[in-house]
Coordinates of C-alpha atoms in Angstrom, one line a residue:
M1 CA 24.5 -10.7 14.8
N2 CA 24.8 -8.2 12.0
R3 CA 27.8 -5.9 12.3
E4 CA 25.8 -2.9 11.1
L5 CA 23.4 -3.4 14.0
E6 CA 26.2 -3.8 16.5
K7 CA 27.7 -0.4 15.4
G8 CA 24.3 1.3 15.9
K9 CA 23.9 2.2 12.2
V10 CA 20.7 0.3 11.7
G11 CA 17.6 1.4 13.5
S12 CA 18.8 5.0 14.3
S13 CA 16.2 7.7 13.9
F14 CA 15.9 10.0 10.9
D15 CA 16.5 12.9 13.3
D16 CA 19.8 11.4 14.2
F17 CA 20.7 11.0 10.5
L18 CA 19.9 14.7 9.8
K19 CA 21.9 15.7 12.8
E20 CA 24.9 13.7 11.6
Q21 CA 24.5 15.4 8.2
G22 CA 24.4 18.8 9.8
T23 CA 20.9 19.6 8.3
Y24 CA 18.6 18.9 11.2
E25 CA 17.8 22.6 12.1
E26 CA 17.4 23.7 8.5
T27 CA 15.2 20.7 7.7
T28 CA 13.1 21.2 10.8
E29 CA 12.6 24.9 10.0
Q30 CA 11.5 24.1 6.4
A31 CA 9.1 21.5 7.7
V32 CA 7.5 23.9 10.2
K33 CA 7.1 26.6 7.5
R34 CA 5.5 24.1 5.1
V35 CA 3.0 22.9 7.7
L36 CA 2.1 26.5 8.6
A37 CA 1.6 27.4 4.9
Y38 CA -0.6 24.4 4.5
Q39 CA -2.6 25.1 7.6
L40 CA -3.2 28.7 6.5
E41 CA -4.4 27.7 3.0
T42 CA -6.6 25.1 4.6
A43 CA -8.1 27.6 7.0
M44 CA -8.7 30.1 4.1
K45 CA -10.6 27.4 2.2
E46 CA -12.6 26.4 5.3
S47 CA -13.4 30.1 5.9
G48 CA -14.4 30.7 2.3
I49 CA -11.6 33.4 1.9
N50 CA -9.8 33.6 -1.4
K51 CA -6.4 35.1 -1.8
V52 CA -7.7 38.5 -2.9
E53 CA -9.9 38.8 0.2
M54 CA -7.1 37.6 2.4
A55 CA -4.7 40.2 1.0
K56 CA -7.3 42.9 1.7
Q57 CA -7.8 41.7 5.3
L58 CA -4.0 41.8 5.8
K59 CA -3.7 45.2 4.0
T60 CA -1.1 43.8 1.7
S61 CA -0.7 42.9 -1.9
R62 CA -1.6 39.5 -3.5
S63 CA 2.0 38.9 -4.3
Q64 CA 3.0 39.5 -0.7
L65 CA 0.4 37.0 0.4
D66 CA 1.8 34.5 -2.1
R67 CA 5.2 34.9 -0.5
L68 CA 3.7 34.4 2.9
L69 CA 2.0 31.2 1.7
D70 CA 5.1 30.0 -0.1
P71 CA 6.4 27.0 1.9
K72 CA 9.9 27.7 0.5
N73 CA 10.0 31.3 1.7
D74 CA 12.0 31.5 4.9
K75 CA 11.8 35.3 5.3
V76 CA 8.3 35.3 6.8
T77 CA 8.0 37.0 10.2
L78 CA 6.1 35.9 13.2
A79 CA 4.0 39.1 13.0
A80 CA 2.9 38.3 9.5
L81 CA 2.0 34.7 10.4
S82 CA 0.1 35.9 13.5
Q83 CA -1.9 38.5 11.4
A84 CA -2.7 35.8 8.8
A85 CA -3.9 33.4 11.5
K86 CA -6.2 36.1 12.9
A87 CA -7.6 36.8 9.4
V88 CA -8.9 33.2 9.3
G89 CA -10.1 33.1 12.9
R90 CA -7.1 31.2 14.3
T91 CA -4.2 32.0 16.6
L92 CA -0.6 31.4 16.2
R93 CA 0.9 29.5 19.1
L94 CA 4.6 28.9 19.7
E95 CA 6.2 27.1 22.6
L96 CA 9.6 26.0 23.8
Q97 CA 10.0 22.4 24.7

């Protein structure tokens, strides 16, 4: 039997790897933000809303909307995400597991 397999190194999950590296939480947060940004942009396209119209609905600037939709921006508030979701006819749902 392979020594690597015996030590539990082969076959461990990617989540375990990230936890060992100390980057699990940060990586998970970034992934969630990227998914939300993608979902908002997709919902905007499906609703026929461009960025100028979306910014008007949110009563904000186009540059602020760009920051909201930027998957790398980690300074977005839940309130801003909730307002953006409403503007495209969606709801923001969070849950603890």
